[in-house]
PDB file of C-alpha atoms in Angstrom:
ATOM      1  CA  MET A 196       0.000   0.000   0.000  1.00 38.00           C
ATOM      2  CA  ALA A 197       2.711   2.419   0.855  1.00 38.00           C
ATOM      3  CA  GLY A 198       5.017   4.001  -1.630  1.00 37.00           C
ATOM      4  CA  VAL A 199       3.073   2.903  -4.721  1.00 33.00           C
ATOM      5  CA  SER A 200       1.744   5.522  -7.099  1.00 33.00           C
ATOM      6  CA  PHE A 201      -1.760   5.163  -8.433  1.00 31.00           C
ATOM      7  CA  GLU A 202      -1.128   7.374 -11.442  1.00 33.00           C
ATOM      8  CA  LYS A 203      -2.905   5.922 -14.447  1.00 32.00           C
ATOM      9  CA  LYS A 204      -1.062   4.617 -17.490  1.00 37.00           C
ATOM     10  CA  ARG A 205      -4.247   4.734 -19.529  1.00 35.00           C
ATOM     11  CA  PRO A 206      -7.530   6.620 -19.018  1.00 37.00           C
ATOM     12  CA  ARG A 207      -9.774   4.743 -16.651  1.00 39.00           C
ATOM     13  CA  GLN A 208     -13.420   4.209 -17.427  1.00 38.00           C
ATOM     14  CA  PRO A 209     -15.995   5.188 -14.828  1.00 40.00           C
ATOM     15  CA  VAL A 210     -17.118   2.171 -12.839  1.00 42.00           C
ATOM     16  CA  GLY A 211     -19.508   3.774 -10.411  1.00 48.00           C
ATOM     17  CA  SER A 212     -19.243   5.814  -7.255  1.00 54.00           C
ATOM     18  CA  ALA A 213     -17.105   4.559  -4.416  1.00 62.00           C
ATOM     19  CA  ALA A 214     -19.005   3.086  -1.483  1.00 74.00           C
ATOM     20  CA  THR A 215     -18.166   4.216   2.046  1.00 84.00           C
ATOM     21  CA  VAL A 216     -17.874   1.927   5.077  1.00 86.00           C
ATOM     22  CA  SER A 217     -16.630   2.155   8.636  1.00 87.00           C
ATOM     23  CA  VAL A 218     -14.008  -0.321   9.884  1.00 89.00           C
ATOM     24  CA  ARG A 219     -12.906  -0.907  13.452  1.00 88.00           C
ATOM     25  CA  VAL A 220      -9.879  -2.995  14.397  1.00 85.00           C
ATOM     26  CA  SER A 221      -9.500  -3.849  18.067  1.00 79.00           C
ATOM     27  CA  GLY A 222      -7.408  -6.199  20.148  1.00 65.00           C
ATOM     28  CA  ALA A 223      -7.337  -9.999  20.157  1.00 65.00           C
ATOM     29  CA  GLY A 224      -7.705 -10.221  16.392  1.00 68.00           C
ATOM     30  CA  ARG A 225     -11.179  -8.669  16.248  1.00 80.00           C
ATOM     31  CA  ALA A 226     -12.537  -6.370  13.551  1.00 84.00           C
ATOM     32  CA  SER A 227     -15.842  -5.237  12.100  1.00 84.00           C
ATOM     33  CA  VAL A 228     -17.010  -3.575   8.885  1.00 85.00           C
ATOM     34  CA  ASP A 229     -20.129  -1.432   9.292  1.00 79.00           C
ATOM     35  CA  GLY A 230     -20.843  -3.376  12.478  1.00 73.00           C
ATOM     36  CA  ALA A 231     -20.522  -6.820  10.872  1.00 76.00           C
ATOM     37  CA  SER A 232     -17.809  -8.994  12.405  1.00 76.00           C
ATOM     38  CA  VAL A 233     -14.865 -10.029  10.240  1.00 79.00           C
ATOM     39  CA  VAL A 234     -13.397 -13.383  11.253  1.00 76.00           C
ATOM     40  CA  PRO A 235      -9.909 -14.251   9.950  1.00 75.00           C
ATOM     41  CA  ALA A 236      -9.138 -17.722   8.687  1.00 71.00           C
ATOM     42  CA  PRO A 237      -6.711 -19.829  10.749  1.00 68.00           C
ATOM     43  CA  GLY A 238      -3.259 -18.280  10.497  1.00 70.00           C
ATOM     44  CA  GLU A 239      -4.559 -15.166   8.715  1.00 73.00           C
ATOM     45  CA  GLU A 240      -3.766 -11.736  10.113  1.00 79.00           C
ATOM     46  CA  ILE A 241      -6.806  -9.617  10.936  1.00 79.00           C
ATOM     47  CA  GLN A 242      -5.593  -6.821   8.664  1.00 81.00           C
ATOM     48  CA  GLN A 243      -5.526  -9.189   5.675  1.00 82.00           C
ATOM     49  CA  ALA A 244      -8.976 -10.539   6.536  1.00 80.00           C
ATOM     50  CA  VAL A 245     -10.384  -7.002   6.552  1.00 84.00           C
ATOM     51  CA  LEU A 246      -8.715  -6.177   3.241  1.00 85.00           C
ATOM     52  CA  ASN A 247     -10.083  -9.357   1.653  1.00 82.00           C
ATOM     53  CA  HIS A 248     -13.554  -8.441   2.919  1.00 82.00           C
ATOM     54  CA  LEU A 249     -13.289  -4.922   1.486  1.00 86.00           C
ATOM     55  CA  GLN A 250     -12.020  -6.295  -1.828  1.00 83.00           C
ATOM     56  CA  ARG A 251     -15.045  -8.590  -2.094  1.00 78.00           C
ATOM     57  CA  LEU A 252     -17.280  -5.592  -1.438  1.00 79.00           C
ATOM     58  CA  ALA A 253     -15.497  -3.636  -4.181  1.00 80.00           C
ATOM     59  CA  ILE A 254     -15.991  -6.482  -6.665  1.00 77.00           C
ATOM     60  CA  SER A 255     -19.668  -6.826  -5.756  1.00 65.00           C
ATOM     61  CA  VAL A 256     -20.473  -3.117  -6.197  1.00 66.00           C
ATOM     62  CA  GLY A 257     -18.138  -2.564  -9.154  1.00 70.00           C
ATOM     63  CA  ALA A 258     -16.438   0.411  -7.509  1.00 79.00           C
ATOM     64  CA  PRO A 259     -13.712   1.128  -4.951  1.00 86.00           C
ATOM     65  CA  ILE A 260     -14.571   0.955  -1.272  1.00 88.00           C
ATOM     66  CA  ARG A 261     -13.627   3.950   0.857  1.00 89.00           C
ATOM     67  CA  ALA A 262     -13.142   2.909   4.444  1.00 90.00           C
ATOM     68  CA  THR A 263     -12.648   4.966   7.567  1.00 89.00           C
ATOM     69  CA  VAL A 264     -10.481   2.651   9.650  1.00 88.00           C
ATOM     70  CA  HIS A 265     -10.530   3.102  13.424  1.00 85.00           C
ATOM     71  CA  ASP A 266      -7.471   1.388  14.885  1.00 80.00           C
ATOM     72  CA  ASP A 267      -8.061   1.178  18.628  1.00 77.00           C
ATOM     73  CA  LEU A 268      -4.626  -0.258  19.359  1.00 69.00           C
ATOM     74  CA  ALA A 269      -2.627   2.410  17.564  1.00 70.00           C
ATOM     75  CA  GLY A 270      -5.036   5.158  18.531  1.00 76.00           C
ATOM     76  CA  CYS A 271      -5.623   6.601  15.080  1.00 81.00           C
ATOM     77  CA  VAL A 272      -8.168   6.859  12.291  1.00 86.00           C
ATOM     78  CA  VAL A 273      -6.978   6.202   8.739  1.00 86.00           C
ATOM     79  CA  PRO A 274      -8.866   6.905   5.481  1.00 89.00           C
ATOM     80  CA  LEU A 275      -8.326   3.983   3.107  1.00 88.00           C
ATOM     81  CA  GLU A 276      -9.513   3.082  -0.394  1.00 89.00           C
ATOM     82  CA  VAL A 277      -9.605  -0.543  -1.569  1.00 87.00           C
ATOM     83  CA  SER A 278     -10.143  -1.455  -5.227  1.00 83.00           C
ATOM     84  CA  ALA A 279     -11.589  -4.600  -6.765  1.00 76.00           C
ATOM     85  CA  ASP A 280      -8.113  -5.842  -7.695  1.00 74.00           C
ATOM     86  CA  GLY A 281      -7.098  -5.882  -4.027  1.00 72.00           C
ATOM     87  CA  SER A 282      -4.900  -2.789  -4.204  1.00 80.00           C
ATOM     88  CA  SER A 283      -5.331  -0.192  -1.479  1.00 82.00           C
ATOM     89  CA  ARG A 284      -4.079   3.277  -0.736  1.00 85.00           C
ATOM     90  CA  VAL A 285      -4.218   5.753   2.101  1.00 85.00           C
ATOM     91  CA  THR A 286      -6.290   8.711   0.897  1.00 85.00           C
ATOM     92  CA  GLY A 287      -5.361  11.202   3.617  1.00 83.00           C
ATOM     93  CA  GLN A 288      -3.467  11.774   6.819  1.00 80.00           C
ATOM     94  CA  ALA A 289      -3.913   9.472   9.795  1.00 79.00           C
ATOM     95  CA  VAL A 290      -5.611  11.290  12.681  1.00 82.00           C
ATOM     96  CA  ARG A 291      -4.526  10.574  16.242  1.00 80.00           C
ATOM     97  CA  VAL A 292      -7.291   9.804  18.744  1.00 73.00           C
ATOM     98  CA  ALA A 293      -7.172   8.772  22.369  1.00 63.00           C
ATOM     99  CA  PRO A 294      -6.660   4.987  22.544  1.00 55.00           C
ATOM    100  CA  ARG A 295      -9.252   2.902  24.355  1.00 53.00           C
ATOM    101  CA  PRO A 296      -8.300   1.765  27.855  1.00 51.00           C
ATOM    102  CA  ALA A 297      -6.636  -1.637  28.247  1.00 46.00           C
ATOM    103  CA  ALA A 298      -8.931  -4.571  28.972  1.00 43.00           C
ATOM    104  CA  ALA A 299      -9.631  -5.476  32.583  1.00 44.00           C
ATOM    105  CA  GLY A 300      -7.035  -7.762  34.084  1.00 44.00           C
ATOM    106  CA  THR A 301      -4.175  -6.294  32.069  1.00 43.00           C
ATOM    107  CA  PRO A 302      -3.663  -2.824  33.584  1.00 44.00           C
ATOM    108  CA  GLY A 303      -0.845  -0.796  32.136  1.00 41.00           C
ATOM    109  CA  THR A 304      -0.218  -3.167  29.244  1.00 41.00           C
ATOM    110  CA  GLY A 305      -0.565  -2.536  25.553  1.00 40.00           C
ATOM    111  CA  GLN A 306      -0.695  -4.738  22.526  1.00 41.00           C
ATOM    112  CA  ALA A 307       1.713  -4.195  19.670  1.00 41.00           C
ATOM    113  CA  PRO A 308       0.375  -3.961  16.133  1.00 41.00           C
ATOM    114  CA  THR A 309       0.505  -7.338  14.426  1.00 41.00           C
ATOM    115  CA  GLY A 310       1.506  -6.106  10.997  1.00 41.00           C
ATOM    116  CA  GLN A 311       0.956  -3.474   8.399  1.00 42.00           C
ATOM    117  CA  PHE A 312      -2.432  -2.897   6.856  1.00 44.00           C
ATOM    118  CA  GLY A 313      -1.360  -3.419   3.259  1.00 41.00           C
ATOM    119  CA  PRO A 314      -2.935  -5.460   0.497  1.00 44.00           C
ATOM    120  CA  ALA A 315      -1.932  -8.586  -0.667  1.00 43.00           C
ATOM    121  CA  PRO A 316      -1.561  -6.033  -3.440  1.00 41.00           C
ATOM    122  CA  VAL A 317       1.501  -4.094  -2.902  1.00 41.00           C
ATOM    123  CA  MET A 318       4.605  -4.646  -0.844  1.00 41.00           C
ATOM    124  CA  ASN A 319       6.379  -1.335  -0.360  1.00 43.00           C
ATOM    125  CA  GLU A 320       5.668  -1.151   3.336  1.00 42.00           C
ATOM    126  CA  SER A 321       8.544  -1.535   5.773  1.00 41.00           C
ATOM    127  CA  ASP A 322       8.653  -4.713   7.844  1.00 43.00           C
ATOM    128  CA  THR A 323      11.034  -3.330  10.425  1.00 41.00           C
ATOM    129  CA  ASP A 324      10.374  -1.451  13.630  1.00 44.00           C
ATOM    130  CA  THR A 325      12.490   1.530  12.644  1.00 44.00           C
ATOM    131  CA  ARG A 326       9.480   3.613  11.699  1.00 45.00           C
ATOM    132  CA  SER A 327       8.425   6.781  13.449  1.00 44.00           C
ATOM    133  CA  PRO A 328       5.784   6.427  16.193  1.00 42.00           C
ATOM    134  CA  ALA A 329       3.136   7.943  13.920  1.00 42.00           C
ATOM    135  CA  ALA A 330       3.690   5.178  11.406  1.00 44.00           C
ATOM    136  CA  HIS A 331       3.361   2.281  13.843  1.00 44.00           C
ATOM    137  CA  SER A 332      -0.311   1.773  13.115  1.00 47.00           C
ATOM    138  CA  PRO A 333      -0.784  -1.401  11.108  1.00 50.00           C
ATOM    139  CA  LEU A 334      -3.375   0.609   9.194  1.00 46.00           C
ATOM    140  CA  ALA A 335      -1.339   3.675   8.424  1.00 44.00           C
ATOM    141  CA  ALA A 336       1.679   2.150   6.685  1.00 45.00           C
ATOM    142  CA  VAL A 337       3.565   5.088   5.221  1.00 42.00           C
ATOM    143  CA  PRO A 338       1.497   8.257   4.780  1.00 47.00           C
ATOM    144  CA  PRO A 339       1.254   9.662   1.267  1.00 47.00           C
ATOM    145  CA  GLU A 340       4.141  11.888   0.341  1.00 48.00           C
ATOM    146  CA  PRO A 341       3.240  15.570   0.123  1.00 52.00           C
ATOM    147  CA  SER A 342       4.587  15.926  -3.379  1.00 51.00           C
ATOM    148  CA  ALA A 343       6.053  13.598  -5.963  1.00 47.00           C
ATOM    149  CA  PRO A 344       8.246  15.265  -8.552  1.00 50.00           C
ATOM    150  CA  THR A 345       7.897  12.398 -11.018  1.00 55.00           C
ATOM    151  CA  PRO A 346       4.932  10.009 -10.945  1.00 59.00           C
ATOM    152  CA  THR A 347       5.790   6.362 -10.353  1.00 65.00           C
ATOM    153  CA  PRO A 348       4.105   4.034 -12.851  1.00 71.00           C
ATOM    154  CA  ALA A 349       1.556   1.551 -11.592  1.00 76.00           C
ATOM    155  CA  ARG A 350       3.129  -1.845 -10.974  1.00 83.00           C
ATOM    156  CA  GLY A 351       1.933  -5.431 -11.015  1.00 88.00           C
ATOM    157  CA  PHE A 352      -1.779  -6.091 -10.780  1.00 89.00           C
ATOM    158  CA  ASP A 353      -2.433  -2.347 -10.409  1.00 86.00           C
ATOM    159  CA  ALA A 354      -1.195  -1.860 -13.975  1.00 86.00           C
ATOM    160  CA  VAL A 355      -3.247  -4.804 -15.261  1.00 90.00           C
ATOM    161  CA  ALA A 356      -6.363  -3.462 -13.530  1.00 87.00           C
ATOM    162  CA  GLU A 357      -5.906  -0.082 -15.174  1.00 86.00           C
ATOM    163  CA  GLU A 358      -5.720  -1.741 -18.580  1.00 88.00           C
ATOM    164  CA  VAL A 359      -8.858  -3.769 -17.884  1.00 89.00           C
ATOM    165  CA  LEU A 360     -10.783  -0.706 -16.729  1.00 85.00           C
ATOM    166  CA  GLY A 361      -9.286   1.662 -19.303  1.00 82.00           C
ATOM    167  CA  ASP A 362     -10.160   2.417 -22.905  1.00 80.00           C
ATOM    168  CA  GLY A 363      -6.709   2.087 -24.457  1.00 82.00           C
ATOM    169  CA  PRO A 364      -5.510  -0.493 -26.993  1.00 85.00           C
ATOM    170  CA  LEU A 365      -6.413  -4.058 -26.056  1.00 89.00           C
ATOM    171  CA  THR A 366      -3.577  -5.847 -27.840  1.00 90.00           C
ATOM    172  CA  GLU A 367       0.189  -5.556 -27.693  1.00 90.00           C
ATOM    173  CA  THR A 368       0.934  -5.910 -31.410  1.00 91.00           C
ATOM    174  CA  ALA A 369      -0.646  -5.173 -34.765  1.00 90.00           C
ATOM    175  CA  GLU A 370      -0.733  -8.855 -35.706  1.00 88.00           C
ATOM    176  CA  GLY A 371      -2.627  -9.654 -32.524  1.00 90.00           C
ATOM    177  CA  ALA A 372      -5.322  -7.037 -33.046  1.00 90.00           C
ATOM    178  CA  GLU A 373      -7.374  -8.995 -35.594  1.00 88.00           C
ATOM    179  CA  LEU A 374      -7.396 -12.230 -33.595  1.00 92.00           C
ATOM    180  CA  LEU A 375      -7.569 -10.939 -30.024  1.00 95.00           C
ATOM    181  CA  THR A 376      -9.387  -7.592 -29.882  1.00 94.00           C
ATOM    182  CA  GLU A 377     -12.871  -9.065 -29.538  1.00 95.00           C
ATOM    183  CA  PRO A 378     -11.938 -11.828 -27.037  1.00 95.00           C
ATOM    184  CA  LEU A 379     -10.047  -9.302 -24.894  1.00 96.00           C
ATOM    185  CA  ARG A 380     -12.999  -6.920 -24.986  1.00 95.00           C
ATOM    186  CA  ARG A 381     -15.264  -9.709 -23.712  1.00 96.00           C
ATOM    187  CA  ILE A 382     -12.775 -10.680 -20.994  1.00 96.00           C
ATOM    188  CA  ASN A 383     -12.467  -7.101 -19.756  1.00 94.00           C
ATOM    189  CA  GLU A 384     -16.231  -6.648 -19.797  1.00 94.00           C
ATOM    190  CA  ALA A 385     -16.682  -9.808 -17.723  1.00 94.00           C
ATOM    191  CA  VAL A 386     -14.183  -8.535 -15.139  1.00 92.00           C
ATOM    192  CA  ARG A 387     -15.876  -5.130 -14.973  1.00 89.00           C
ATOM    193  CA  SER A 388     -19.229  -6.841 -14.469  1.00 88.00           C
ATOM    194  CA  GLY A 389     -17.876  -9.007 -11.660  1.00 89.00           C
ATOM    195  CA  CYS A 390     -18.305 -12.237 -13.678  1.00 93.00           C
ATOM    196  CA  ILE A 391     -14.890 -13.539 -12.669  1.00 94.00           C
ATOM    197  CA  ASP A 392     -15.535 -17.207 -13.494  1.00 94.00           C
ATOM    198  CA  THR A 393     -16.648 -16.252 -17.000  1.00 95.00           C
ATOM    199  CA  ALA A 394     -13.610 -14.015 -17.394  1.00 95.00           C
ATOM    200  CA  ALA A 395     -11.323 -16.859 -16.289  1.00 96.00           C
ATOM    201  CA  GLU A 396     -12.799 -19.293 -18.825  1.00 96.00           C
ATOM    202  CA  LEU A 397     -12.517 -16.747 -21.636  1.00 97.00           C
ATOM    203  CA  ALA A 398      -8.950 -15.852 -20.666  1.00 96.00           C
ATOM    204  CA  ASP A 399      -7.820 -19.495 -20.579  1.00 95.00           C
ATOM    205  CA  ARG A 400      -9.387 -20.200 -23.970  1.00 96.00           C
ATOM    206  CA  THR A 401      -7.914 -17.058 -25.542  1.00 96.00           C
ATOM    207  CA  LEU A 402      -4.483 -17.772 -24.056  1.00 96.00           C
ATOM    208  CA  ALA A 403      -4.464 -21.273 -25.546  1.00 96.00           C
ATOM    209  CA  GLU A 404      -5.457 -19.907 -28.950  1.00 95.00           C
ATOM    210  CA  ALA A 405      -2.877 -17.097 -28.896  1.00 95.00           C
ATOM    211  CA  SER A 406      -0.111 -19.485 -27.801  1.00 95.00           C
ATOM    212  CA  ALA A 407      -0.967 -21.882 -30.625  1.00 96.00           C
ATOM    213  CA  VAL A 408      -0.981 -19.121 -33.246  1.00 95.00           C
ATOM    214  CA  PHE A 409       1.892 -16.913 -32.089  1.00 94.00           C
ATOM    215  CA  GLY A 410       3.894 -19.152 -29.751  1.00 95.00           C
ATOM    216  CA  PRO A 411       4.063 -19.153 -25.927  1.00 94.00           C
ATOM    217  CA  ARG A 412       6.782 -16.467 -25.762  1.00 94.00           C
ATOM    218  CA  HIS A 413       5.051 -13.996 -28.066  1.00 95.00           C
ATOM    219  CA  ALA A 414       4.085 -10.620 -26.581  1.00 94.00           C
ATOM    220  CA  GLU A 415       0.364 -11.400 -26.939  1.00 95.00           C
ATOM    221  CA  ALA A 416       0.691 -14.753 -25.161  1.00 96.00           C
ATOM    222  CA  LEU A 417       2.659 -13.175 -22.314  1.00 96.00           C
ATOM    223  CA  HIS A 418       0.112 -10.373 -22.013  1.00 96.00           C
ATOM    224  CA  LEU A 419      -2.718 -12.904 -21.801  1.00 97.00           C
ATOM    225  CA  ARG A 420      -0.872 -14.834 -19.104  1.00 97.00           C
ATOM    226  CA  GLU A 421      -0.592 -11.588 -17.133  1.00 96.00           C
ATOM    227  CA  LEU A 422      -4.319 -11.082 -17.521  1.00 96.00           C
ATOM    228  CA  SER A 423      -5.063 -14.695 -16.549  1.00 97.00           C
ATOM    229  CA  ALA A 424      -2.932 -14.278 -13.425  1.00 97.00           C
ATOM    230  CA  TYR A 425      -4.852 -11.148 -12.427  1.00 95.00           C
ATOM    231  CA  ILE A 426      -8.189 -12.887 -12.958  1.00 96.00           C
ATOM    232  CA  ALA A 427      -7.005 -15.903 -10.935  1.00 95.00           C
ATOM    233  CA  TYR A 428      -6.127 -13.516  -8.119  1.00 93.00           C
ATOM    234  CA  LEU A 429      -9.602 -11.961  -8.249  1.00 93.00           C
ATOM    235  CA  ALA A 430     -11.107 -15.458  -8.281  1.00 92.00           C
ATOM    236  CA  GLY A 431      -9.373 -16.316  -5.010  1.00 92.00           C
ATOM    237  CA  ASP A 432      -6.696 -18.589  -6.490  1.00 95.00           C
ATOM    238  CA  PRO A 433      -3.486 -16.852  -5.376  1.00 95.00           C
ATOM    239  CA  VAL A 434      -1.272 -19.884  -6.022  1.00 97.00           C
ATOM    240  CA  ARG A 435      -2.202 -20.018  -9.713  1.00 97.00           C
ATOM    241  CA  ALA A 436      -1.909 -16.233  -9.948  1.00 96.00           C
ATOM    242  CA  PHE A 437       1.552 -16.486  -8.402  1.00 97.00           C
ATOM    243  CA  ARG A 438       2.803 -19.220 -10.721  1.00 98.00           C
ATOM    244  CA  LEU A 439       1.535 -17.507 -13.870  1.00 98.00           C
ATOM    245  CA  SER A 440       3.058 -14.175 -12.840  1.00 97.00           C
ATOM    246  CA  LEU A 441       6.417 -15.656 -11.873  1.00 97.00           C
ATOM    247  CA  ASP A 442       6.609 -17.690 -15.095  1.00 97.00           C
ATOM    248  CA  VAL A 443       6.029 -14.555 -17.176  1.00 97.00           C
ATOM    249  CA  ALA A 444       8.594 -12.661 -15.091  1.00 97.00           C
ATOM    250  CA  GLY A 445      11.191 -15.330 -15.821  1.00 96.00           C
ATOM    251  CA  LEU A 446      10.483 -15.289 -19.551  1.00 96.00           C
ATOM    252  CA  ARG A 447      10.693 -11.515 -19.701  1.00 95.00           C
ATOM    253  CA  ARG A 448      13.935 -11.480 -17.764  1.00 95.00           C
ATOM    254  CA  GLN A 449      15.361 -13.967 -20.269  1.00 94.00           C
ATOM    255  CA  ALA A 450      14.270 -11.555 -23.012  1.00 93.00           C
ATOM    256  CA  ARG A 451      16.140  -8.765 -21.157  1.00 93.00           C
ATOM    257  CA  ASP A 452      12.952  -6.792 -20.511  1.00 93.00           C
ATOM    258  CA  GLY A 453      13.679  -5.835 -16.913  1.00 93.00           C
ATOM    259  CA  GLU A 454      10.860  -3.288 -16.716  1.00 93.00           C
ATOM    260  CA  ALA A 455       8.127  -5.765 -17.647  1.00 94.00           C
ATOM    261  CA  ALA A 456       9.750  -8.553 -15.609  1.00 95.00           C
ATOM    262  CA  TYR A 457       9.631  -6.372 -12.502  1.00 95.00           C
ATOM    263  CA  ASP A 458       5.921  -5.700 -13.069  1.00 94.00           C
ATOM    264  CA  ASN A 459       5.317  -9.452 -13.129  1.00 96.00           C
ATOM    265  CA  VAL A 460       7.448  -9.992 -10.020  1.00 96.00           C
ATOM    266  CA  ARG A 461       5.315  -7.438  -8.202  1.00 95.00           C
ATOM    267  CA  SER A 462       2.160  -9.259  -9.343  1.00 95.00           C
ATOM    268  CA  ALA A 463       3.619 -12.525  -8.056  1.00 96.00           C
ATOM    269  CA  ALA A 464       4.425 -10.841  -4.745  1.00 95.00           C
ATOM    270  CA  THR A 465       0.846  -9.614  -4.425  1.00 93.00           C
ATOM    271  CA  ALA A 466      -0.510 -13.117  -5.030  1.00 95.00           C
ATOM    272  CA  TRP A 467       2.065 -14.612  -2.645  1.00 96.00           C
ATOM    273  CA  ARG A 468       0.893 -12.381   0.188  1.00 93.00           C
ATOM    274  CA  ALA A 469      -2.592 -13.856  -0.185  1.00 92.00           C
ATOM    275  CA  VAL A 470      -1.356 -17.445   0.353  1.00 93.00           C
ATOM    276  CA  ARG A 471      -2.426 -18.376   3.871  1.00 90.00           C
ATOM    277  CA  ASP A 472      -0.612 -21.650   4.489  1.00 92.00           C
ATOM    278  CA  PRO A 473       2.847 -20.839   5.909  1.00 92.00           C
ATOM    279  CA  GLU A 474       4.519 -23.945   4.458  1.00 94.00           C
ATOM    280  CA  GLU A 475       3.225 -23.212   0.979  1.00 95.00           C
ATOM    281  CA  GLY A 476       4.080 -19.554   1.446  1.00 95.00           C
ATOM    282  CA  LEU A 477       7.665 -20.528   2.233  1.00 95.00           C
ATOM    283  CA  ARG A 478       7.942 -22.741  -0.847  1.00 96.00           C
ATOM    284  CA  LEU A 479       6.569 -20.087  -3.161  1.00 97.00           C
ATOM    285  CA  GLY A 480       8.506 -17.353  -1.413  1.00 96.00           C
ATOM    286  CA  ARG A 481      11.838 -19.045  -2.102  1.00 96.00           C
ATOM    287  CA  ASP A 482      11.098 -19.108  -5.835  1.00 97.00           C
ATOM    288  CA  LEU A 483       9.941 -15.497  -5.753  1.00 97.00           C
ATOM    289  CA  ILE A 484      12.947 -14.168  -3.864  1.00 96.00           C
ATOM    290  CA  ASP A 485      15.427 -16.144  -5.977  1.00 96.00           C
ATOM    291  CA  LEU A 486      14.155 -14.537  -9.183  1.00 97.00           C
ATOM    292  CA  TRP A 487      13.653 -11.145  -7.540  1.00 96.00           C
ATOM    293  CA  THR A 488      17.220 -11.134  -6.209  1.00 95.00           C
ATOM    294  CA  ASP A 489      18.603 -11.974  -9.645  1.00 95.00           C
ATOM    295  CA  LEU A 490      16.508  -9.217 -11.209  1.00 95.00           C
ATOM    296  CA  ALA A 491      17.612  -6.687  -8.584  1.00 95.00           C
ATOM    297  CA  ALA A 492      21.256  -7.462  -9.405  1.00 94.00           C
ATOM    298  CA  GLU A 493      20.722  -6.172 -12.944  1.00 92.00           C
ATOM    299  CA  PRO A 494      20.159  -2.573 -14.069  1.00 92.00           C
ATOM    300  CA  GLY A 495      16.495  -1.644 -14.008  1.00 91.00           C
ATOM    301  CA  PRO A 496      13.589  -0.770 -11.724  1.00 91.00           C
ATOM    302  CA  ALA A 497      14.107  -3.786  -9.454  1.00 92.00           C
ATOM    303  CA  ALA A 498      17.598  -2.524  -8.613  1.00 92.00           C
ATOM    304  CA  ASP A 499      16.265   0.986  -7.989  1.00 91.00           C
ATOM    305  CA  ASP A 500      13.408  -0.152  -5.732  1.00 88.00           C
ATOM    306  CA  THR A 501      14.850  -2.497  -3.107  1.00 89.00           C
ATOM    307  CA  GLY A 502      12.315  -1.827  -0.336  1.00 90.00           C
ATOM    308  CA  PRO A 503       9.690  -4.324  -1.538  1.00 91.00           C
ATOM    309  CA  LEU A 504      12.309  -7.071  -1.814  1.00 93.00           C
ATOM    310  CA  GLU A 505      13.414  -6.468   1.759  1.00 93.00           C
ATOM    311  CA  SER A 506       9.765  -6.554   2.821  1.00 91.00           C
ATOM    312  CA  ALA A 507       9.380  -9.936   1.108  1.00 92.00           C
ATOM    313  CA  ARG A 508      12.436 -11.276   2.908  1.00 93.00           C
ATOM    314  CA  ALA A 509      11.020 -10.078   6.218  1.00 93.00           C
ATOM    315  CA  ARG A 510       7.769 -11.888   5.458  1.00 92.00           C
ATOM    316  CA  MET A 511       9.742 -15.090   4.911  1.00 93.00           C
ATOM    317  CA  VAL A 512      11.026 -14.774   8.479  1.00 93.00           C
ATOM    318  CA  ARG A 513       7.483 -14.378   9.772  1.00 92.00           C
ATOM    319  CA  LEU A 514       6.294 -17.346   7.719  1.00 91.00           C
ATOM    320  CA  SER A 515       9.122 -19.461   9.130  1.00 92.00           C
ATOM    321  CA  ASP A 516       8.033 -18.551  12.652  1.00 90.00           C
ATOM    322  CA  ARG A 517       4.411 -19.405  11.881  1.00 90.00           C
ATOM    323  CA  ALA A 518       5.373 -22.720  10.283  1.00 89.00           C
ATOM    324  CA  ALA A 519       7.519 -23.643  13.283  1.00 90.00           C
ATOM    325  CA  LYS A 520       4.686 -22.845  15.699  1.00 88.00           C
ATOM    326  CA  ALA A 521       2.220 -24.857  13.627  1.00 85.00           C
ATOM    327  CA  ALA A 522       4.599 -27.829  13.587  1.00 86.00           C
ATOM    328  CA  ALA A 523       5.080 -27.614  17.357  1.00 87.00           C
ATOM    329  CA  GLN A 524       1.318 -27.665  17.922  1.00 85.00           C
ATOM    330  CA  ALA A 525       0.722 -30.584  15.547  1.00 73.00           C
TER     331      ALA A 525
END
């Protein structure tokens, strides 16, 4: 969530007015959205459970969800916007409020935030405790910078979402336009309408056809794999979204397209953050970090933007701890 620009690469089509909800995050892994309880899955952080809930709302209404997040532990209120693709951004300054008193039986004690309130979207947030006190809310992440001299392009699934919702060219090449324009239009329309299963079927069929005609390494085939990965992520299949994204990243790195490869690495990282099982997260994380490290050693955006890679490495440490605890309890 933090440090990622939401500047548009292509004009975005209107998709309806943003809905507004109220979120409260309290101690002991409890949260509510407009008074309805949000229950995390086993091993899932409460922040991620809330974000998943808000993403489902965004998909159902076809518009971003604007949430006013009351974080009782950190003592602040944060304005947040969550899109249907799972990306989120802080839309204003966090406001300090008086924290609620500690629960009876634990006088004088506080509970540390359990993690940053970032999507399984974006990974620029810091995983260390070197932040300023104002940034220690798991909901605040890093506040928006007052001014950005040069806009940062959208990365990963954010960029794919903008293409799906935009009105720019649908194909990557002239030779692909005749074959793929109509199928891509139908895929994008299905995503906009919230018909994710239909979009997934269309994307798989179109990918197979494009690969047969142009070859699996052709720009159109790679673009369709990106789109299929994004749709798999929306459909709640983060493992497939991860594998598709990482495969495309590897192919683009081999083609010496570091810019596009980094976009796909960021998509893979977003999908990886949505994987709940710590053992599987560790297996996928090793593949992700191996490729990411190689990419960061070469000139390009991955080398210039090392914060997300460090955040991924820090998550691997947390996953190792969770896996060890789960094994001890088995």
